[in-house]
Short mmCIF file of C-alpha atoms in Angstrom, two decimals:
data_model
loop_
_atom_site.label_atom_id
_atom_site.label_comp_id
_atom_site.label_asym_id
_atom_site.label_seq_id
_atom_site.Cartn_x
_atom_site.Cartn_y
_atom_site.Cartn_z
CA UNK A 1 33.12 17.49 -8.41
CA UNK A 2 34.23 14.22 -10.02
CA UNK A 3 37.29 13.42 -12.08
CA UNK A 4 36.97 13.68 -15.86
CA UNK A 5 40.52 12.83 -16.94
CA UNK A 6 41.40 9.16 -17.32
CA UNK A 7 45.15 9.67 -17.48
CA UNK A 8 47.46 6.88 -16.35
CA UNK A 9 46.44 3.23 -16.22
CA UNK A 10 42.93 2.64 -14.93
CA UNK A 11 40.34 -0.07 -14.54
CA UNK A 12 36.62 0.55 -14.32
CA UNK A 13 33.47 -1.46 -13.80
CA UNK A 14 29.80 -0.77 -14.33
CA UNK A 15 27.54 -3.17 -12.46
CA UNK A 16 24.17 -3.50 -14.12
CA UNK A 17 21.31 -5.85 -13.50
CA UNK A 18 22.11 -8.04 -16.52
CA UNK A 19 25.86 -7.77 -16.91
CA UNK A 20 29.19 -6.56 -15.56
CA UNK A 21 30.90 -4.11 -17.89
CA UNK A 22 34.67 -3.71 -17.49
CA UNK A 23 37.23 -1.53 -19.25
CA UNK A 24 40.96 -0.97 -19.15
CA UNK A 25 42.00 2.59 -20.01
CA UNK A 26 45.48 4.01 -20.55
CA UNK A 27 45.79 7.80 -20.92
CA UNK A 28 42.12 8.18 -21.92
CA UNK A 29 42.34 5.41 -24.54
CA UNK A 30 40.29 2.25 -24.11
CA UNK A 31 42.53 -0.81 -24.48
CA UNK A 32 39.98 -3.42 -23.41
CA UNK A 33 36.25 -3.63 -22.86
CA UNK A 34 33.94 -6.53 -22.14
CA UNK A 35 30.39 -7.28 -21.01
CA UNK A 36 29.98 -10.35 -18.79
CA UNK A 37 26.54 -11.67 -17.89
CA UNK A 38 25.84 -12.43 -14.23
CA UNK A 39 22.95 -13.42 -12.00
CA UNK A 40 22.08 -10.56 -9.65
CA UNK A 41 19.46 -12.70 -7.95
CA UNK A 42 22.13 -14.99 -6.41
CA UNK A 43 21.87 -14.61 -2.59
CA UNK A 44 25.58 -15.36 -2.00
CA UNK A 45 27.74 -12.19 -1.84
CA UNK A 46 30.84 -14.30 -2.46
CA UNK A 47 29.43 -15.14 -5.91
CA UNK A 48 29.12 -11.41 -6.71
CA UNK A 49 32.58 -10.64 -5.31
CA UNK A 50 34.22 -13.36 -7.43
CA UNK A 51 32.29 -12.42 -10.59
CA UNK A 52 33.44 -8.78 -10.46
CA UNK A 53 37.01 -9.63 -9.43
CA UNK A 54 37.36 -12.18 -12.25
CA UNK A 55 36.05 -9.68 -14.82
CA UNK A 56 38.45 -6.97 -13.60
CA UNK A 57 41.44 -9.32 -13.61
CA UNK A 58 40.84 -10.00 -17.32
CA UNK A 59 40.84 -6.23 -17.93
CA UNK A 60 43.93 -5.79 -15.75
CA UNK A 61 45.91 -8.06 -18.08
CA UNK A 62 45.66 -5.36 -20.76
CA UNK A 63 47.56 -2.82 -18.62
CA UNK A 64 51.20 -2.63 -17.49
CA UNK A 65 50.03 -1.46 -14.03
CA UNK A 66 46.91 -0.15 -12.29
CA UNK A 67 46.93 3.42 -10.96
CA UNK A 68 43.25 3.71 -10.01
CA UNK A 69 39.87 2.02 -10.20
CA UNK A 70 36.53 3.68 -10.94
CA UNK A 71 33.11 2.13 -10.76
CA UNK A 72 29.39 2.59 -11.01
CA UNK A 73 26.50 0.58 -9.60
CA UNK A 74 22.75 0.82 -9.31
CA UNK A 75 21.45 2.19 -6.02
CA UNK A 76 22.94 4.38 -3.33
CA UNK A 77 26.72 4.52 -2.92
CA UNK A 78 28.25 6.42 0.02
CA UNK A 79 31.06 8.96 -0.18
CA UNK A 80 33.55 6.33 0.99
CA UNK A 81 32.53 3.82 -1.69
CA UNK A 82 30.15 1.85 0.50
CA UNK A 83 27.27 -0.05 -1.08
CA UNK A 84 24.72 1.56 1.24
CA UNK A 85 21.73 0.19 -0.67
CA UNK A 86 22.27 -1.37 -4.07
CA UNK A 87 19.52 -3.34 -5.76
CA UNK A 88 21.99 -5.46 -7.71
CA UNK A 89 22.08 -7.63 -4.58
CA UNK A 90 18.31 -8.01 -4.02
CA UNK A 91 18.31 -11.48 -2.44
CA UNK A 92 21.21 -11.09 -0.02
CA UNK A 93 19.74 -11.26 3.53
CA UNK A 94 20.04 -7.94 5.47
CA UNK A 95 22.51 -9.23 8.07
CA UNK A 96 24.74 -10.75 5.36
CA UNK A 97 24.41 -7.57 3.28
CA UNK A 98 25.67 -5.50 6.19
CA UNK A 99 28.59 -7.87 6.81
CA UNK A 100 29.69 -8.62 3.24
CA UNK A 101 28.14 -6.20 0.75
CA UNK A 102 28.47 -2.72 2.27
CA UNK A 103 32.27 -2.88 1.85
CA UNK A 104 32.27 -5.05 -1.30
CA UNK A 105 33.60 -2.34 -3.66
CA UNK A 106 36.54 -1.59 -1.37
CA UNK A 107 37.31 -5.30 -1.04
CA UNK A 108 37.09 -5.84 -4.81
CA UNK A 109 39.52 -2.99 -5.52
CA UNK A 110 41.98 -4.22 -2.90
CA UNK A 111 41.85 -7.78 -4.25
CA UNK A 112 42.51 -6.63 -7.82
CA UNK A 113 45.06 -3.85 -7.35
CA UNK A 114 45.89 -3.26 -3.70
CA UNK A 115 45.53 0.20 -2.18
CA UNK A 116 45.03 2.32 -5.30
CA UNK A 117 42.59 5.27 -5.45
CA UNK A 118 38.99 4.11 -5.79
CA UNK A 119 35.80 6.01 -6.60
CA UNK A 120 32.39 4.38 -7.08
CA UNK A 121 29.18 6.33 -7.67
CA UNK A 122 25.61 5.66 -8.79
CA UNK A 123 25.28 4.44 -12.38
CA UNK A 124 22.86 7.21 -13.33
CA UNK A 125 25.30 9.83 -12.07
CA UNK A 126 27.99 8.29 -14.27
CA UNK A 127 25.62 8.51 -17.23
CA UNK A 128 25.36 12.26 -16.63
CA UNK A 129 29.15 12.62 -16.40
CA UNK A 130 29.59 10.53 -19.55
CA UNK A 131 27.22 12.93 -21.27
CA UNK A 132 29.16 15.99 -20.08
CA UNK A 133 32.39 14.45 -21.40
CA UNK A 134 30.81 13.48 -24.72
CA UNK A 135 29.32 16.99 -25.09
CA UNK A 136 32.67 18.68 -24.44
CA UNK A 137 31.73 20.22 -21.12
CA UNK A 138 28.18 21.41 -21.81
CA UNK A 139 26.06 21.66 -18.65
CA UNK A 140 22.46 21.22 -17.47
CA UNK A 141 22.61 17.68 -18.79
CA UNK A 142 20.24 14.85 -17.97
CA UNK A 143 21.83 11.47 -18.67
CA UNK A 144 19.53 8.47 -19.00
CA UNK A 145 20.72 4.93 -19.52
CA UNK A 146 17.96 2.69 -20.83
CA UNK A 147 19.29 -0.74 -19.95
CA UNK A 148 17.99 -3.46 -17.65
CA UNK A 149 16.35 -0.65 -15.70
CA UNK A 150 16.52 3.13 -16.05
CA UNK A 151 19.68 4.80 -14.83
CA UNK A 152 19.36 8.56 -14.56
CA UNK A 153 21.58 11.38 -13.39
CA UNK A 154 21.98 15.12 -13.75
CA UNK A 155 24.93 17.49 -14.10
CA UNK A 156 24.46 21.22 -13.46
CA UNK A 157 25.60 24.18 -15.56
CA UNK A 158 29.18 23.61 -14.37
CA UNK A 159 29.08 19.95 -15.33
CA UNK A 160 29.08 18.79 -11.69
CA UNK A 161 26.74 16.53 -9.75
CA UNK A 162 24.25 18.02 -7.29
CA UNK A 163 24.77 15.50 -4.51
CA UNK A 164 21.15 14.37 -4.72
CA UNK A 165 19.94 10.80 -4.87
CA UNK A 166 18.20 10.87 -8.26
CA UNK A 167 17.13 7.23 -8.84
CA UNK A 168 14.77 8.27 -11.61
CA UNK A 169 13.73 4.65 -12.13
CA UNK A 170 11.55 4.84 -9.00
CA UNK A 171 9.67 7.99 -9.99
CA UNK A 172 6.00 7.34 -10.74
CA UNK A 173 5.66 8.10 -14.43
CA UNK A 174 2.29 6.60 -15.38
CA UNK A 175 -0.66 7.82 -13.31
CA UNK A 176 -3.15 5.55 -15.06
CA UNK A 177 -4.83 3.49 -12.28
CA UNK A 178 -4.41 0.41 -14.50
CA UNK A 179 -0.67 0.98 -14.94
CA UNK A 180 1.47 -2.12 -14.30
CA UNK A 181 3.13 -2.81 -11.00
CA UNK A 182 6.62 -4.28 -10.74
CA UNK A 183 8.26 -7.17 -8.86
CA UNK A 184 10.30 -4.90 -6.56
CA UNK A 185 7.47 -2.93 -4.97
CA UNK A 186 5.32 -6.10 -4.84
CA UNK A 187 2.13 -4.40 -5.96
CA UNK A 188 2.31 -1.41 -3.64
CA UNK A 189 3.25 0.98 -6.46
CA UNK A 190 2.21 1.26 -10.10
CA UNK A 191 3.59 3.11 -13.11
CA UNK A 192 7.24 3.18 -11.97
CA UNK A 193 9.55 4.79 -14.50
CA UNK A 194 11.77 1.74 -15.03
CA UNK A 195 8.76 -0.18 -16.43
CA UNK A 196 8.75 2.36 -19.29
CA UNK A 197 12.31 3.58 -19.84
CA UNK A 198 14.32 0.39 -19.27
CA UNK A 199 14.23 -2.77 -21.35
CA UNK A 200 10.93 -3.79 -19.69
CA UNK A 201 9.32 -0.78 -21.36
CA UNK A 202 10.08 -2.43 -24.70
CA UNK A 203 9.68 -6.10 -23.82
CA UNK A 204 6.19 -5.74 -22.37
CA UNK A 205 5.12 -4.49 -25.81
CA UNK A 206 6.99 -7.10 -27.90
CA UNK A 207 4.11 -9.48 -28.58
CA UNK A 208 1.71 -6.58 -29.25
CA UNK A 209 4.16 -5.30 -31.88
CA UNK A 210 4.11 -8.64 -33.67
CA UNK A 211 7.58 -9.74 -32.57
CA UNK A 212 7.84 -13.55 -32.70
CA UNK A 213 8.74 -14.36 -29.10
CA UNK A 214 8.47 -17.54 -26.98
CA UNK A 215 5.27 -17.96 -25.00
CA UNK A 216 7.03 -17.01 -21.75
CA UNK A 217 8.07 -13.67 -23.33
CA UNK A 218 4.46 -12.55 -23.80
CA UNK A 219 3.71 -10.00 -21.06
CA UNK A 220 2.32 -10.51 -18.42
CA UNK A 221 3.54 -14.13 -18.38
CA UNK A 222 4.86 -14.93 -14.84
CA UNK A 223 8.42 -15.27 -16.23
CA UNK A 224 8.24 -11.61 -17.32
CA UNK A 225 7.17 -10.44 -13.87
CA UNK A 226 10.12 -11.43 -11.66
CA UNK A 227 13.25 -9.54 -10.62
CA UNK A 228 15.29 -11.65 -13.06
CA UNK A 229 16.49 -9.67 -16.08
CA UNK A 230 17.89 -12.28 -18.47
CA UNK A 231 14.51 -13.12 -20.03
CA UNK A 232 14.05 -9.43 -20.87
CA UNK A 233 17.58 -9.14 -22.29
CA UNK A 234 16.88 -12.05 -24.66
CA UNK A 235 13.48 -10.63 -25.59
CA UNK A 236 15.05 -7.25 -26.43
CA UNK A 237 17.45 -9.00 -28.83
CA UNK A 238 14.43 -10.50 -30.61
CA UNK A 239 12.85 -7.03 -30.86
CA UNK A 240 16.03 -5.56 -32.35
CA UNK A 241 16.33 -8.47 -34.78
CA UNK A 242 12.70 -8.01 -35.90
CA UNK A 243 13.29 -4.28 -36.38
CA UNK A 244 15.98 -5.13 -38.94
CA UNK A 245 13.60 -7.24 -41.08
CA UNK A 246 11.73 -5.21 -43.73
CA UNK A 247 8.61 -7.38 -43.44
CA UNK A 248 8.37 -6.89 -39.65
CA UNK A 249 9.65 -3.31 -39.30
CA UNK A 250 6.30 -1.53 -39.97
CA UNK A 251 4.75 -3.10 -36.85
CA UNK A 252 7.86 -3.18 -34.64
CA UNK A 253 8.52 0.53 -35.21
CA UNK A 254 5.26 1.23 -33.34
CA UNK A 255 6.91 -0.22 -30.23
CA UNK A 256 9.78 2.28 -30.44
CA UNK A 257 7.35 5.14 -31.14
CA UNK A 258 5.46 4.18 -27.98
CA UNK A 259 8.65 4.12 -25.89
CA UNK A 260 9.54 7.49 -27.42
CA UNK A 261 6.24 8.88 -26.16
CA UNK A 262 7.08 7.51 -22.70
CA UNK A 263 10.44 9.31 -22.87
CA UNK A 264 8.97 12.63 -24.02
CA UNK A 265 6.46 12.75 -21.19
CA UNK A 266 9.10 11.63 -18.69
CA UNK A 267 11.41 14.49 -19.65
CA UNK A 268 8.56 16.97 -19.23
CA UNK A 269 7.94 15.58 -15.75
CA UNK A 270 11.64 15.58 -14.83
CA UNK A 271 11.80 19.23 -15.98
CA UNK A 272 9.65 20.18 -13.00
CA UNK A 273 12.70 19.50 -10.82
CA UNK A 274 15.72 19.90 -13.11
CA UNK A 275 16.76 22.59 -15.58
CA UNK A 276 17.43 20.45 -18.64
CA UNK A 277 19.12 21.87 -21.75
CA UNK A 278 20.59 18.61 -23.02
CA UNK A 279 19.67 14.97 -22.64
CA UNK A 280 22.02 12.09 -23.47
CA UNK A 281 20.40 8.70 -24.00
CA UNK A 282 22.54 5.59 -23.57
CA UNK A 283 21.83 1.91 -22.91
CA UNK A 284 20.92 -1.09 -25.03
CA UNK A 285 17.28 -0.04 -25.59
CA UNK A 286 18.55 2.98 -27.53
CA UNK A 287 20.65 0.94 -29.97
CA UNK A 288 19.99 0.84 -33.69
CA UNK A 289 17.31 2.35 -35.92
CA UNK A 290 14.66 1.76 -33.25
CA UNK A 291 16.58 3.91 -30.80
CA UNK A 292 16.82 6.74 -33.33
CA UNK A 293 13.06 6.55 -33.92
CA UNK A 294 12.45 6.64 -30.17
CA UNK A 295 14.47 9.87 -29.80
CA UNK A 296 12.73 11.51 -32.76
CA UNK A 297 9.37 10.70 -31.19
CA UNK A 298 10.37 12.04 -27.76
CA UNK A 299 11.49 15.31 -29.33
CA UNK A 300 8.20 15.54 -31.21
CA UNK A 301 6.27 15.06 -27.93
CA UNK A 302 8.13 17.98 -26.35
CA UNK A 303 7.60 20.22 -29.39
CA UNK A 304 3.87 19.49 -29.67
CA UNK A 305 2.77 18.85 -26.08
CA UNK A 306 5.31 20.80 -24.01
CA UNK A 307 6.63 23.68 -26.14
CA UNK A 308 8.19 25.27 -23.04
CA UNK A 309 10.67 22.36 -23.09
CA UNK A 310 11.12 22.17 -26.87
CA UNK A 311 14.61 23.70 -26.50
CA UNK A 312 15.95 20.45 -25.00
CA UNK A 313 18.57 18.99 -27.32
CA UNK A 314 18.83 15.23 -27.67
CA UNK A 315 22.19 13.53 -27.93
CA UNK A 316 23.25 9.96 -28.41
CA UNK A 317 26.43 8.07 -29.28
CA UNK A 318 27.65 5.14 -31.34
CA UNK A 319 26.52 1.71 -30.21
CA UNK A 320 29.86 0.93 -28.51
CA UNK A 321 29.66 4.08 -26.39
CA UNK A 322 26.00 3.33 -25.64
CA UNK A 323 27.08 -0.03 -24.26
CA UNK A 324 30.21 0.89 -22.28
CA UNK A 325 30.24 4.73 -22.20
CA UNK A 326 29.30 4.77 -18.52
CA UNK A 327 32.18 2.45 -17.76
CA UNK A 328 34.65 4.67 -19.66
CA UNK A 329 33.44 7.71 -17.71
CA UNK A 330 33.76 5.74 -14.46
CA UNK A 331 37.46 5.18 -15.18
CA UNK A 332 38.06 8.93 -14.81
CA UNK A 333 36.30 9.27 -11.45
CA UNK A 334 39.29 8.76 -9.09
CA UNK A 335 41.83 11.59 -9.01
CA UNK A 336 45.50 10.63 -8.92
#
């Protein structure tokens, strides 16, 4: 059971693979929100510590005091807010990780606000809780954030987390033997979900959809096949810009239809393990008219290919909530 009421004065952070999202919330009202780009590939944990602290201090300035801090991060977070295994620090050597990263969330909170209540959980889990809040307490909700990667979480009929490690981004989605590999598994796995339902699912199709991108944005250029996310974030902006141009939209829309097919089949596969009545889609890939088309296509896939799951209702939010909704939900996690 996680907190859902962001009463009092709270800070929250959401650590993604492209940016740090921060919010300041007072009595459930957002007073400040910001997205700050960072380099997750930096091997120095002090760089990461300072980047998050600096972002939170800017948010802190919007509040008269800080009563609690909530957070979300990719990977596995322990019950006492330890960064057990978080892939936002991929290049930190194991011995340094153990010494300086496992307790990094606790140290960040103490640096910013002293000994206030702190609760950090997996980013996909926060997506599920954000969905429950947005849907006024409805349960059996799958929350998927389509950002730098795929964040996924699930809340049961009571709106609570199951205590599982979901990490949907590492589920094998594409069984085609020619499916792409990814830079994390170094060729040992193919068809991982995050290559379809995060921004890489869109960017690897950009050139095929006629989007005018630099040569190094044409998949599988070596620059597109590293653990660095900034090249994909810039490529996604070009896709979204092209989608807004009437002369390019007829081709670019095919990209979003394709990603919608990915999503429809993924939900059918996830339904083997989760009872899903509602799905909330957040994250930058879902922004704009392309995101709407993607959801329409996914629903069509379920209706035509998997009628036993056609009851699943799709939900989304305005673009601001898509960007920072997880962070707002994270603010409510600690109980006062």
